Short mmCIF file of C-alpha atoms and ligand atoms in Angstrom, two decimals:
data_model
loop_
_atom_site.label_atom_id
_atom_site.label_comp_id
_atom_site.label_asym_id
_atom_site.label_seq_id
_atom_site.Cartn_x
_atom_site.Cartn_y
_atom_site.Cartn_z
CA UNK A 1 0.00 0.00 0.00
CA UNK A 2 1.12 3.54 -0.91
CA UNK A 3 -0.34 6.52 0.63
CA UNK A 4 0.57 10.09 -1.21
CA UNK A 5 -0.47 13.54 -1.09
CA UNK A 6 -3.32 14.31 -3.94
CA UNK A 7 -2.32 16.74 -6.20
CA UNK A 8 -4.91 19.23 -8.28
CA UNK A 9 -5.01 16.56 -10.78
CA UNK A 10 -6.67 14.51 -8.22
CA UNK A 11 -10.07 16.43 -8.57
CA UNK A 12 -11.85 13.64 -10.64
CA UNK A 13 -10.59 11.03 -8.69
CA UNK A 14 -11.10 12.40 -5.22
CA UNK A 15 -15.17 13.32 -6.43
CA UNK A 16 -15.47 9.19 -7.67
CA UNK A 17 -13.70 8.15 -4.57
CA UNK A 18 -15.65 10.52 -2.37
CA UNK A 19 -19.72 9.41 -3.94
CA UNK A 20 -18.79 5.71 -4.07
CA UNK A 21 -17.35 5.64 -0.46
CA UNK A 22 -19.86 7.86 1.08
CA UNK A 23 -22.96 6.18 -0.80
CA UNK A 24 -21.54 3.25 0.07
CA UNK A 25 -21.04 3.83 3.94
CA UNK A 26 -24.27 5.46 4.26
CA UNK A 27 -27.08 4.69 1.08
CA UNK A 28 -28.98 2.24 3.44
CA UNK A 29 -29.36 4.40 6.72
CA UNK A 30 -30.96 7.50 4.21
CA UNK A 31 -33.31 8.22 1.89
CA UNK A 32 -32.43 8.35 -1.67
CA UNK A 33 -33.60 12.06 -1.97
CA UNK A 34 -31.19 13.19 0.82
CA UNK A 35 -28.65 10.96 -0.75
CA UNK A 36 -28.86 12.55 -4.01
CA UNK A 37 -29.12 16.08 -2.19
CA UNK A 38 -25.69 15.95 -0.22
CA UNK A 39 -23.52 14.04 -2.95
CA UNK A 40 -24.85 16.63 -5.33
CA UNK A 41 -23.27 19.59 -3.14
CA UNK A 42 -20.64 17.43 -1.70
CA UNK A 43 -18.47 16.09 -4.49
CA UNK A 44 -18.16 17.15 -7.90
CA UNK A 45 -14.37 17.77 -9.52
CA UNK A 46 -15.36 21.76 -9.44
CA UNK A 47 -15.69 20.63 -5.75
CA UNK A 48 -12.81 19.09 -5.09
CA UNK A 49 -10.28 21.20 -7.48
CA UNK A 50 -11.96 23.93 -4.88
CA UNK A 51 -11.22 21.76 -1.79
CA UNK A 52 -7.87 21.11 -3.04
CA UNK A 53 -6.85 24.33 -3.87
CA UNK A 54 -7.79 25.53 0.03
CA UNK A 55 -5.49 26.71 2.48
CA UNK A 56 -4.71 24.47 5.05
CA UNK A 57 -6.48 21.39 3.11
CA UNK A 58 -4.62 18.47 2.40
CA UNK A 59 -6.05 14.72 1.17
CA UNK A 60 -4.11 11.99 1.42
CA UNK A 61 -4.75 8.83 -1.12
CA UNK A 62 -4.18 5.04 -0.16
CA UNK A 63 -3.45 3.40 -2.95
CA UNK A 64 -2.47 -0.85 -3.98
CA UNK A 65 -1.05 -1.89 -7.05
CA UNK A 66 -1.91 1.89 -8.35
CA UNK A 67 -6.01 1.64 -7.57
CA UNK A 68 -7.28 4.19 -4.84
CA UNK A 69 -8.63 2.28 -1.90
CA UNK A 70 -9.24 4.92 0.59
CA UNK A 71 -8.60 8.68 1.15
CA UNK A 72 -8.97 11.12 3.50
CA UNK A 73 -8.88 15.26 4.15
CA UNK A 74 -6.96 16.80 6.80
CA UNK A 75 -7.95 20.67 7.39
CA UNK A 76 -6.91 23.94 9.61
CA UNK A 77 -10.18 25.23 10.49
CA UNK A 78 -11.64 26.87 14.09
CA UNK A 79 -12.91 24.19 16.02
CA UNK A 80 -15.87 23.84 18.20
CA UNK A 81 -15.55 25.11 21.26
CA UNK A 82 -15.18 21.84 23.12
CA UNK A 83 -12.36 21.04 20.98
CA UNK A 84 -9.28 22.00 23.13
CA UNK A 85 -5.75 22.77 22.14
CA UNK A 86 -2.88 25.34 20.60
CA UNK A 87 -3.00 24.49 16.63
CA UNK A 88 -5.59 22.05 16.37
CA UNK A 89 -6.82 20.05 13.11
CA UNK A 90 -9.61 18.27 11.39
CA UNK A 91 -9.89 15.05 10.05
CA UNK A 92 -12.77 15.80 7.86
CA UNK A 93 -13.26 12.50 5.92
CA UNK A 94 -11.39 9.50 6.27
CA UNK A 95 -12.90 6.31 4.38
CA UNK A 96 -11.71 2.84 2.88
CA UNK A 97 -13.20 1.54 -0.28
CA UNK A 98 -15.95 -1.31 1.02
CA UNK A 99 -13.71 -4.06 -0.12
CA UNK A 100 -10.95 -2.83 2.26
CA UNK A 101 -12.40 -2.46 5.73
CA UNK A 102 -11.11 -3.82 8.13
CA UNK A 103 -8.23 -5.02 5.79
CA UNK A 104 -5.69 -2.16 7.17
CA UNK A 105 -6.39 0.63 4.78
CA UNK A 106 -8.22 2.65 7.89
CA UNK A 107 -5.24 2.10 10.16
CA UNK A 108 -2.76 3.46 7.33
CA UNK A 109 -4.53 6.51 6.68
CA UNK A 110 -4.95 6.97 10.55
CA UNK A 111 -1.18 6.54 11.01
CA UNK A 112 -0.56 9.18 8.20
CA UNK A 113 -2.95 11.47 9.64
CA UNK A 114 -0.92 11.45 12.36
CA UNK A 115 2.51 11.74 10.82
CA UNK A 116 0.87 14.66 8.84
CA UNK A 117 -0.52 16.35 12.35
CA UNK A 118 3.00 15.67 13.84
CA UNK A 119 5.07 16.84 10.79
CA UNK A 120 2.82 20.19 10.55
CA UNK A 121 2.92 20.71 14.40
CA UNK A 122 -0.36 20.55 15.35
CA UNK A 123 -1.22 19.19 18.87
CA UNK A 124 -4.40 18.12 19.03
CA UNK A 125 -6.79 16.53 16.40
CA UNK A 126 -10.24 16.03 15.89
CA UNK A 127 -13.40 14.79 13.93
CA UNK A 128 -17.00 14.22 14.03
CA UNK A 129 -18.27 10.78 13.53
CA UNK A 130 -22.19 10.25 13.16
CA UNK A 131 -23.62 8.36 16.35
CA UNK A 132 -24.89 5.70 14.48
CA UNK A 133 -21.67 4.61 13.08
CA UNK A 134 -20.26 2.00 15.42
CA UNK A 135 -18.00 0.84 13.44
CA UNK A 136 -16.25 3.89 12.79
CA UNK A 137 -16.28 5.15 16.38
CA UNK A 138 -15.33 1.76 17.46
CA UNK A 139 -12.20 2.44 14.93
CA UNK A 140 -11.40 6.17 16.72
CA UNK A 141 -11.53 4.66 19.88
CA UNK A 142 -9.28 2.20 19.17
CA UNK A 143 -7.24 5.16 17.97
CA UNK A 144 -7.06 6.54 21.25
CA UNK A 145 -9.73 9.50 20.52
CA UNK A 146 -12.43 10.36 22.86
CA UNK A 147 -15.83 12.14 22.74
CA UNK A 148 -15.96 15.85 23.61
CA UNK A 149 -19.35 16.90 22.73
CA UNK A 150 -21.72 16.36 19.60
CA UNK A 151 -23.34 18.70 16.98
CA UNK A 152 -25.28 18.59 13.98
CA UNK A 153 -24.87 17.43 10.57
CA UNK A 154 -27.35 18.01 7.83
CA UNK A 155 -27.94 15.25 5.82
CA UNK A 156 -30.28 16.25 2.85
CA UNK A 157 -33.46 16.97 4.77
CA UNK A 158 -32.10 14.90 7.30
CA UNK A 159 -30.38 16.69 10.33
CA UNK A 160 -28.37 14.00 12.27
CA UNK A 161 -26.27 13.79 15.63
CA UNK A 162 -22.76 13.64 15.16
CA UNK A 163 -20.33 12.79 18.30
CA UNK A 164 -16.74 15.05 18.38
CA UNK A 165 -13.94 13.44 19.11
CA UNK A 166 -10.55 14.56 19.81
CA UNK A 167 -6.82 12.91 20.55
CA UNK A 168 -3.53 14.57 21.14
CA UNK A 169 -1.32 14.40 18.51
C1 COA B 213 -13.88 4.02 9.44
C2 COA B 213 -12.96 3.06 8.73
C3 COA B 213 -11.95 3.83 7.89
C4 COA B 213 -12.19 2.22 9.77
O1 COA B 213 -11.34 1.31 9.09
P1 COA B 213 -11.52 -0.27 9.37
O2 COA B 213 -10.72 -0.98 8.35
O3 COA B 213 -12.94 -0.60 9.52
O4 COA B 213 -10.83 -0.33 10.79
P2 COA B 213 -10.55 -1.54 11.76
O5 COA B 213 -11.12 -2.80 11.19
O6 COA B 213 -9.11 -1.45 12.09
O7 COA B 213 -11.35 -1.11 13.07
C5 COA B 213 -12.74 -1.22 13.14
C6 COA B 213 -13.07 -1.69 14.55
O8 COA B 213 -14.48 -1.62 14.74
C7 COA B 213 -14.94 -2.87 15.22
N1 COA B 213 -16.30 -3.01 14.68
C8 COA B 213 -16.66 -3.45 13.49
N2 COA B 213 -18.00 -3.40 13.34
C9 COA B 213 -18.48 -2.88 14.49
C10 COA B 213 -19.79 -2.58 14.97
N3 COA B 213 -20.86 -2.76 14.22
N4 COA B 213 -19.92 -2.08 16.20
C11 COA B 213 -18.82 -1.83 16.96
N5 COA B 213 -17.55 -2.10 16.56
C12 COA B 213 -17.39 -2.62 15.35
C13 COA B 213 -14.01 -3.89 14.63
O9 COA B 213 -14.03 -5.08 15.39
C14 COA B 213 -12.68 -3.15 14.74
O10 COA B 213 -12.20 -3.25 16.08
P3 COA B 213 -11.02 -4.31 16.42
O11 COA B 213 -9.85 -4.00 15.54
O12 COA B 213 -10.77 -4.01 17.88
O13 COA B 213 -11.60 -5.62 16.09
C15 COA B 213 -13.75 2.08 7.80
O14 COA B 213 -14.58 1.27 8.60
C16 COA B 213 -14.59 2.80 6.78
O15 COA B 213 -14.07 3.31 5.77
N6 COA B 213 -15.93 2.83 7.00
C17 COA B 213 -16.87 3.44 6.07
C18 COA B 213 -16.72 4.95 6.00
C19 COA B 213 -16.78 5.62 7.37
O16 COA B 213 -17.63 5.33 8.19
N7 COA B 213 -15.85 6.59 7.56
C20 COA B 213 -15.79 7.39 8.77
C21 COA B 213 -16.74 8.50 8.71
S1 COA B 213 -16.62 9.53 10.17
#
């Protein structure tokens, strides 16, 4: 497995990778229409080029035998208020292609979060996870993160409880 920094070629990619992981992690727990509603404004290669261009963004891309299996975004953004800490930062989306979990992709990209947190300074980092997701909070546990406080996450229509979690660096 390789993991490497996307580059602003990686806008196509990063909007497949992004709809088939999400769809895929969540199409059964929503409705189609709010499915179709947040993919629509989520990913898109205008999106991504966007995302990629940010300040303070950066996506990392798993890849094995040259075929993405799982990416995720890192960003320097204000945190919630319950999220403690000098230079904080974001794991915004961290997913493994279906055929990969719990075959080690999740752990890579976690560990290169990490270096990339360390490398950049940062002290403390932190996500949200949605509280129905036991598999993935199971995962950030097991990471050593814990829960600070929750907030919302508009799904669609749907406006869902997610949990924050945070970890030193
Ligand atoms: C989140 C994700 C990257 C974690 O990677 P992974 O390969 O599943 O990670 P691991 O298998 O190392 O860890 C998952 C842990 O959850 C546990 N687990 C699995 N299903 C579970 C469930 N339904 N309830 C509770 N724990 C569960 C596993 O046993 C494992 O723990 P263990 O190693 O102690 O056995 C991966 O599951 C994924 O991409 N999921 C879909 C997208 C997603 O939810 N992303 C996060 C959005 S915030």
């Amino acid at each position: 497995m390789n993991i490497r920094k996307a580059t602003p070629q990686d806008n196509f990619l990063l909007a497949n990778l992004g709809v088939r992981t999400f769809a895929d992690s969540f199409g059964a727990d929503n409705t189609p229409e709010d499915m179709a509603d947040y993919l629509k404004g989520s990913f898109s290669p205008k999106k991504q080029a966007t995302e990629l261009a940010e300040e303070g963004t950066t996506f990392l891309i798993a890849e094995i035998d040259g075929q993405p299996v799982g990416y995720t975004r890192l960003r320097q953004d204000p945190p919630p208020d319950c999220v403690t800490g000098v230079h904080p930062i974001e794991i915004v989306r961290l997913y493994s292609v279906k055929e990969w979990i719990g075959r080690g992709v999740g752990a890579a990209l976690m560990q290169a979060c990490l270096d990339e947190a360390s490398r950049a300074g940062h002290d403390v980092i932190w996500l949200d996870v949605w509280e129905k997701n036991p598999r993935a909070i199971a995962f950030y546990q097991k990471w050593g993160f814990k829960k600070v406080g929750e907030q919302g996450f508009q799904l669609g229509s749907d406006l869902q409880n997610d949990w924050l979690m945070v970890r030193q660096v």
